[in-house]
Short mmCIF file of C-alpha atoms and ligand atoms in Angstrom, two decimals:
data_model
loop_
_atom_site.label_atom_id
_atom_site.label_comp_id
_atom_site.label_asym_id
_atom_site.label_seq_id
_atom_site.Cartn_x
_atom_site.Cartn_y
_atom_site.Cartn_z
CA UNK A 117 111.19 97.55 119.64
CA UNK A 118 112.77 99.16 116.57
CA UNK A 119 115.61 97.10 115.11
CA UNK A 120 118.65 98.58 113.38
CA UNK A 121 117.97 98.99 109.63
CA UNK A 122 119.99 96.85 107.23
CA UNK A 123 120.59 99.85 104.97
CA UNK A 124 120.57 103.54 105.86
CA UNK A 125 120.93 106.07 103.05
CA UNK A 126 121.40 109.70 104.02
CA UNK A 127 121.30 112.70 101.69
CA UNK A 128 122.46 110.63 98.69
CA UNK A 129 123.52 112.70 95.68
CA UNK A 130 124.66 111.44 92.30
CA UNK A 131 125.54 114.22 89.85
CA UNK A 132 126.94 113.53 86.39
CA UNK A 133 129.15 116.23 84.83
CA UNK A 134 128.21 117.80 81.48
CA UNK A 135 131.30 118.75 79.44
CA UNK A 136 131.52 121.67 77.03
CA UNK A 137 132.40 121.01 73.38
CA UNK A 138 135.76 121.81 71.86
CA UNK A 139 139.39 120.94 72.43
CA UNK A 140 139.62 122.05 76.06
CA UNK A 141 136.54 120.44 77.51
CA UNK A 142 135.37 121.93 80.76
CA UNK A 143 132.59 120.98 83.14
CA UNK A 144 129.68 123.14 82.00
CA UNK A 145 127.07 121.83 84.45
CA UNK A 146 125.72 118.73 86.15
CA UNK A 147 122.82 116.37 85.62
CA UNK A 148 121.47 115.94 89.14
CA UNK A 149 120.13 112.41 88.71
CA UNK A 150 119.75 111.90 92.47
CA UNK A 151 119.74 115.00 94.63
CA UNK A 152 119.33 114.46 98.35
CA UNK A 153 117.57 111.15 99.01
CA UNK A 154 117.35 109.59 102.48
CA UNK A 155 115.70 106.37 103.68
CA UNK A 156 116.31 103.29 105.77
CA UNK A 157 115.34 99.73 105.07
CA UNK A 158 115.02 96.95 107.65
CA UNK A 159 115.86 93.28 107.21
CA UNK A 160 113.19 91.37 105.29
CA UNK A 161 111.56 94.58 104.06
CA UNK A 162 110.95 95.80 100.52
CA UNK A 163 111.12 99.42 99.47
CA UNK A 164 109.26 100.04 96.21
CA UNK A 165 110.68 102.91 94.17
CA UNK A 166 108.29 104.49 91.68
CA UNK A 167 108.43 107.51 89.40
CA UNK A 168 108.54 108.42 85.73
CA UNK A 169 111.43 107.47 83.44
CA UNK A 170 114.42 109.68 84.20
CA UNK A 171 113.41 110.37 87.80
CA UNK A 172 116.53 108.63 89.20
CA UNK A 173 115.22 105.21 90.33
CA UNK A 174 117.91 103.11 88.70
CA UNK A 175 120.63 105.56 89.71
CA UNK A 176 119.70 105.10 93.40
CA UNK A 177 119.91 101.29 93.06
CA UNK A 178 123.24 101.40 91.27
CA UNK A 179 124.68 103.96 93.68
CA UNK A 180 123.88 101.68 96.65
CA UNK A 181 125.56 98.78 94.84
CA UNK A 182 128.57 101.06 94.25
CA UNK A 183 128.23 100.57 90.51
CA UNK A 184 128.29 104.38 90.14
CA UNK A 185 130.35 107.10 91.76
CA UNK A 186 128.43 108.85 94.52
CA UNK A 187 128.80 112.65 94.68
CA UNK A 188 127.77 113.11 98.32
CA UNK A 189 125.87 111.49 101.18
CA UNK A 190 126.33 108.27 103.11
CA UNK A 191 125.25 104.63 102.76
CA UNK A 192 125.54 102.41 105.83
CA UNK A 193 125.08 98.64 105.64
CA UNK A 194 124.69 96.46 108.74
CA UNK A 195 126.88 93.47 107.96
CA UNK A 196 126.95 90.79 110.68
CA UNK A 197 126.00 93.34 113.34
CA UNK A 198 128.67 95.93 112.45
CA UNK A 199 127.81 99.09 110.50
CA UNK A 200 129.87 99.35 107.30
CA UNK A 201 130.35 102.66 105.52
CA UNK A 202 129.85 101.50 101.93
CA UNK A 203 131.38 104.63 100.41
CA UNK A 204 134.61 104.02 102.32
CA UNK A 205 135.12 100.60 100.71
CA UNK A 206 137.50 100.33 97.75
CA UNK A 207 139.45 97.71 95.80
CA UNK A 208 139.42 94.17 97.15
CA UNK A 209 137.43 95.20 100.26
CA UNK A 210 134.61 96.44 98.05
CA UNK A 211 134.85 93.40 95.77
CA UNK A 212 134.44 91.00 98.71
CA UNK A 213 131.69 93.07 100.31
CA UNK A 214 129.70 92.89 97.07
CA UNK A 215 128.69 89.32 97.93
CA UNK A 216 126.18 90.95 100.32
CA UNK A 217 124.43 92.97 97.59
CA UNK A 218 123.30 91.79 94.18
CA UNK A 219 121.28 93.04 91.22
CA UNK A 220 118.51 91.38 89.21
CA UNK A 221 118.34 93.03 85.79
CA UNK A 222 115.29 94.00 83.79
CA UNK A 223 115.75 91.96 80.66
CA UNK A 224 116.27 88.22 81.21
CA UNK A 225 116.97 87.85 77.46
CA UNK A 226 119.86 90.35 77.35
CA UNK A 227 121.35 89.77 80.80
CA UNK A 228 122.35 86.12 80.26
CA UNK A 229 125.38 85.31 78.11
CA UNK A 230 124.04 83.04 75.30
CA UNK A 231 127.42 81.25 75.05
CA UNK A 232 127.50 80.15 78.70
CA UNK A 233 125.65 77.22 80.24
CA UNK A 234 123.30 77.89 83.15
CA UNK A 235 125.86 76.24 85.44
CA UNK A 236 128.59 78.67 84.33
CA UNK A 237 126.26 81.69 84.57
CA UNK A 238 125.34 80.88 88.19
CA UNK A 239 128.97 80.01 89.00
CA UNK A 240 130.42 83.29 87.68
CA UNK A 241 129.95 85.44 90.84
CA UNK A 242 131.34 82.60 93.01
CA UNK A 243 134.38 82.17 90.77
CA UNK A 244 135.00 85.93 90.81
CA UNK A 245 135.06 85.75 94.61
CA UNK A 246 137.19 82.55 94.70
CA UNK A 247 134.43 80.94 96.73
CA UNK A 248 135.88 77.42 96.77
CA UNK A 249 136.97 74.47 94.66
CA UNK A 250 135.00 73.45 91.56
CA UNK A 251 133.29 70.70 93.56
CA UNK A 252 132.30 73.11 96.36
CA UNK A 253 131.00 75.63 93.83
CA UNK A 254 128.98 72.91 92.07
CA UNK A 255 127.35 71.96 95.38
CA UNK A 256 126.42 75.59 96.01
CA UNK A 257 125.03 75.91 92.47
CA UNK A 258 122.83 72.82 92.87
CA UNK A 259 121.49 74.18 96.17
CA UNK A 260 120.70 77.64 94.79
CA UNK A 261 119.17 76.15 91.60
CA UNK A 262 116.81 74.04 93.73
CA UNK A 263 115.88 77.12 95.78
CA UNK A 264 114.93 78.90 92.54
CA UNK A 265 112.95 75.88 91.28
CA UNK A 266 115.46 74.94 88.55
CA UNK A 267 116.21 71.27 87.86
CA UNK A 268 119.71 69.82 87.87
CA UNK A 269 119.45 68.98 84.14
CA UNK A 270 118.75 72.68 83.42
CA UNK A 271 122.31 73.47 84.51
CA UNK A 272 123.80 71.87 81.38
CA UNK A 273 121.64 73.87 78.95
CA UNK A 274 122.12 77.29 77.36
CA UNK A 275 119.79 80.29 78.01
CA UNK A 276 118.04 80.08 74.60
CA UNK A 277 116.40 76.82 75.71
CA UNK A 278 114.33 78.61 78.39
CA UNK A 279 111.20 80.77 78.53
CA UNK A 280 111.27 84.35 79.89
CA UNK A 281 110.14 83.26 83.38
CA UNK A 282 112.72 80.46 83.54
CA UNK A 283 115.44 82.87 82.40
CA UNK A 284 114.51 85.30 85.14
CA UNK A 285 114.76 82.40 87.63
CA UNK A 286 118.29 81.78 86.33
CA UNK A 287 119.05 85.49 86.91
CA UNK A 288 117.68 85.22 90.45
CA UNK A 289 119.77 82.08 91.06
CA UNK A 290 122.89 83.90 89.84
CA UNK A 291 122.11 86.81 92.20
CA UNK A 292 121.52 84.44 95.14
CA UNK A 293 124.65 82.35 94.56
CA UNK A 294 126.75 84.58 96.86
CA UNK A 295 124.12 84.47 99.66
CA UNK A 296 123.39 88.22 99.55
CA UNK A 297 121.36 90.04 102.19
CA UNK A 298 120.19 92.79 99.86
CA UNK A 299 118.90 92.67 96.27
CA UNK A 300 118.17 95.51 93.88
CA UNK A 301 115.38 94.36 91.53
CA UNK A 302 115.56 96.87 88.68
CA UNK A 303 112.33 96.51 86.67
CA UNK A 304 112.89 92.77 87.10
CA UNK A 305 109.44 91.71 85.93
CA UNK A 306 108.67 94.50 83.43
CA UNK A 307 109.80 92.51 80.38
CA UNK A 308 107.64 89.47 81.25
CA UNK A 309 104.05 88.48 80.43
CA UNK A 310 101.55 89.19 83.20
CA UNK A 311 101.12 85.53 84.27
CA UNK A 312 104.92 85.06 84.33
CA UNK A 313 105.29 88.31 86.28
CA UNK A 314 103.05 86.84 89.00
CA UNK A 315 105.15 83.66 89.08
CA UNK A 316 108.43 85.59 89.48
CA UNK A 317 106.96 87.99 92.07
CA UNK A 318 105.69 85.04 94.12
CA UNK A 319 109.12 83.40 93.90
CA UNK A 320 110.79 86.63 95.11
CA UNK A 321 108.33 86.85 98.02
CA UNK A 322 108.88 83.18 98.97
CA UNK A 323 112.65 83.69 98.86
CA UNK A 324 112.33 86.78 101.00
CA UNK A 325 110.45 84.82 103.68
CA UNK A 326 112.77 81.83 103.48
CA UNK A 327 116.09 83.71 103.38
CA UNK A 328 115.19 87.00 105.11
CA UNK A 329 116.18 89.02 102.03
CA UNK A 330 115.78 92.79 101.75
CA UNK A 331 114.73 94.25 98.39
CA UNK A 332 114.89 97.60 96.67
CA UNK A 333 112.18 97.04 94.09
CA UNK A 334 112.26 99.49 91.17
CA UNK A 335 109.22 99.45 88.91
CA UNK A 336 106.81 101.64 87.02
CA UNK A 337 103.87 99.24 87.42
CA UNK A 338 102.18 100.43 90.61
CA UNK A 339 100.07 97.29 91.10
CA UNK A 340 103.23 95.16 91.14
CA UNK A 341 104.87 97.56 93.60
CA UNK A 342 101.79 97.47 95.85
CA UNK A 343 101.89 93.67 95.90
CA UNK A 344 105.51 93.20 96.97
CA UNK A 345 106.51 96.34 98.91
CA UNK A 346 106.33 97.07 102.63
CA UNK A 347 106.96 100.78 101.99
CA UNK A 348 106.93 102.86 98.82
CA UNK A 349 108.89 105.97 97.84
CA UNK A 350 107.81 108.26 95.00
CA UNK A 351 110.64 109.94 93.13
CA UNK A 352 110.48 113.09 91.00
CA UNK A 353 113.52 114.69 89.31
CA UNK A 354 115.99 113.07 91.69
CA UNK A 355 114.14 113.73 94.95
CA UNK A 356 111.54 111.91 97.02
CA UNK A 357 108.15 113.59 96.98
CA UNK A 358 106.51 111.05 99.29
CA UNK A 359 107.47 107.98 101.35
CA UNK A 360 105.02 105.85 103.33
CA UNK A 361 104.02 102.29 104.24
CA UNK A 362 102.43 100.71 101.14
CA UNK A 363 98.75 100.68 102.21
CA UNK A 364 98.97 104.20 103.56
CA UNK A 365 100.51 105.51 100.33
CA UNK A 366 98.04 103.76 98.05
CA UNK A 367 94.90 104.61 100.03
CA UNK A 368 95.83 107.96 101.58
CA UNK A 369 98.36 109.69 99.30
CA UNK A 370 99.25 113.22 100.40
CA UNK A 371 101.32 114.62 97.55
CA UNK A 372 99.66 115.85 94.30
CA UNK A 373 102.18 113.88 92.20
CA UNK A 374 101.39 110.63 94.04
CA UNK A 375 97.67 111.32 93.65
CA UNK A 376 98.19 111.75 89.89
CA UNK A 377 100.14 108.47 89.67
CA UNK A 378 97.50 106.61 91.73
CA UNK A 379 94.66 107.96 89.63
CA UNK A 380 96.27 106.44 86.53
CA UNK A 381 96.20 102.87 87.91
CA UNK A 382 93.56 100.97 85.85
CA UNK A 383 90.73 99.35 87.80
CA UNK A 384 88.51 96.34 87.11
CA UNK A 385 85.75 97.84 89.28
CA UNK A 386 83.22 98.84 86.57
CA UNK A 387 81.25 100.98 89.04
CA UNK A 388 84.29 103.15 89.74
CA UNK A 389 84.88 105.95 87.32
CA UNK A 390 88.33 105.78 85.73
CA UNK A 391 89.35 109.40 85.56
CA UNK A 392 93.14 109.77 85.61
CA UNK A 393 94.55 113.17 86.55
CA UNK A 394 96.39 114.48 83.51
CA UNK A 395 99.63 116.26 84.30
CA UNK A 396 100.59 119.05 81.92
CA UNK A 397 104.02 119.04 80.30
CA UNK A 398 107.00 116.76 80.71
CA UNK A 399 109.29 115.83 83.58
CA UNK A 400 111.84 118.73 83.91
CA UNK A 401 115.46 118.45 82.84
CA UNK A 402 117.50 117.24 85.85
CA UNK A 403 120.38 119.43 84.65
CA UNK A 404 118.24 122.52 85.30
CA UNK A 405 115.50 121.58 87.77
CA UNK A 406 112.83 124.23 88.45
CA UNK A 407 113.29 126.42 91.56
CA UNK A 408 111.20 125.88 94.68
CA UNK A 409 109.10 122.74 94.43
CA UNK A 410 110.35 120.77 91.42
CA UNK A 411 106.80 119.70 90.65
CA UNK A 412 105.38 123.24 90.42
CA UNK A 413 105.55 123.35 86.59
CA UNK A 414 102.98 120.52 86.42
CA UNK A 415 101.11 120.74 89.69
CA UNK A 416 97.42 121.78 89.52
CA UNK A 417 97.68 123.16 93.09
CA UNK A 418 100.81 125.32 92.58
CA UNK A 419 100.89 128.81 94.16
CA UNK A 420 103.59 131.48 94.35
CA UNK A 421 105.15 129.94 97.46
CA UNK A 422 105.75 126.74 95.47
CA UNK A 423 107.96 128.67 93.03
CA UNK A 424 109.75 130.69 95.71
CA UNK A 425 110.46 128.11 98.40
CA UNK A 426 111.51 124.50 98.40
CA UNK A 427 108.99 122.46 100.45
CA UNK A 428 110.24 120.83 103.63
CA UNK A 429 110.48 117.02 103.83
CA UNK A 430 108.11 116.46 106.73
CA UNK A 431 106.41 113.60 108.59
CA UNK A 432 102.63 114.19 108.34
CA UNK A 433 101.42 110.88 109.79
CA UNK A 434 103.33 108.04 111.49
CA UNK A 435 106.05 106.90 109.01
CA UNK A 436 104.37 108.96 106.26
CA UNK A 437 106.57 111.70 104.77
CA UNK A 438 105.90 114.18 101.97
CA UNK A 439 107.44 117.37 100.61
CA UNK A 440 104.63 119.79 99.73
CA UNK A 441 103.65 123.26 101.02
CA UNK A 442 99.95 122.55 100.67
CA UNK A 443 99.46 119.07 102.13
CA UNK A 444 97.10 120.33 104.87
CA UNK A 445 94.90 122.33 102.42
CA UNK A 446 94.76 119.71 99.66
CA UNK A 447 93.95 116.83 101.98
FE1 SF4 B 280 102.15 121.33 94.17
FE2 SF4 B 280 103.07 123.37 95.58
FE3 SF4 B 280 102.79 121.01 96.73
FE4 SF4 B 280 104.70 121.40 94.94
S1 SF4 B 280 104.54 122.36 96.93
S2 SF4 B 280 103.35 119.66 95.06
S3 SF4 B 280 103.71 122.78 93.52
S4 SF4 B 280 101.17 122.30 95.93
#
C-alpha cells in the first residue's frame, strides 16, 4: 500500500531577476536556477540530488526550507497527518513550522559561531522558538547531544576544540534539537576527510532509522549518494534529467548525462577499464538555457529533434523517469 509522501514538490520554479545597469534599474532577464522540478519523498526516505555546480541543487533545498522566494509551483508537507501548503505560510506561522525542517550546512568550520559554546549553539533554535524554560531546554540539549554521540562535558567547550567530524556532529545536534521530520543535508560531508565522511554518513543513517527522518541529500560525490539514498535525481540547468530508485539509476541509467556522470565514478576494480565519457563544453548559462533539450549542446547523441523540441518527462520503467527523445534507441 502506498503511503502519503511527507513532501510533495510540484513544478517548482525559482527565478532570480537580473537588473539592468544605470539609474533606473529594470528587470532585464531572469536566472532560472530551478525551472519546473517535481518529486515526492516518503517518510524515512532519502532523495539524493546530484548534478554539476550551478545546476540548482542547493536552490531546491533552500526553496523547500522557505529560505528563498519561490517563483511558482507548490510544496506540500504532511505535518501530523494534515497536508500543509508551505508556500502559504508566512510570519509567525512559518517560523513555528520551521521546527519540522532543518538544514545541515556544508562547512562545519564556518557554520558554528566560534564565540558560542556547544550548549548555546544547540540551544539557539530552541530559544528562537521559545521552546521552554532554561532547565527544559538544557534537558533537551543533553538528550540530543547523547543521540549525536556527544558527551555532556563537550557542551561547555567552544567549536575550536573539536575535529571536523565532531563539529559536524554538533551541527547535526543543532539541526535535531527542534525534533524535525525533514533535513536538507547540503554537501554535509564534502568538507570532511574520507574516514570522517563515513562516520558522519553512518550517524545520519542510524538517526534516520531511529527517528524516522527524511533527507534531501545534496552532494557531488556519487559514491556517497549511492550509499545513503533510496532514490536519486539528476539535475541539469535547473531541471531533472532523470529520477529513479538508487540501484536502478546506478546500474541502468537511461539518460546520456547520467551515463556520463556514472562513467566518471572511479573504480577499484583493476580489471574494469576506467574510461569516463568526456562531455564537451561547459554547463549552459541558466539565464539563457538552450532551446529544446538543455543538454543538446554537450550530448554525443543529439539530433535535430533535440534542438527543436523539449523532451517529455516520462516514466520508462517502474519509478524510473527520464527526459530524453532517444532513450529507446540509446538503451
Ligand atoms: Fe541527448 Fe537528445 Fe536525449 Fe537531450 S534529448 S539527452 S540531446 S539524445
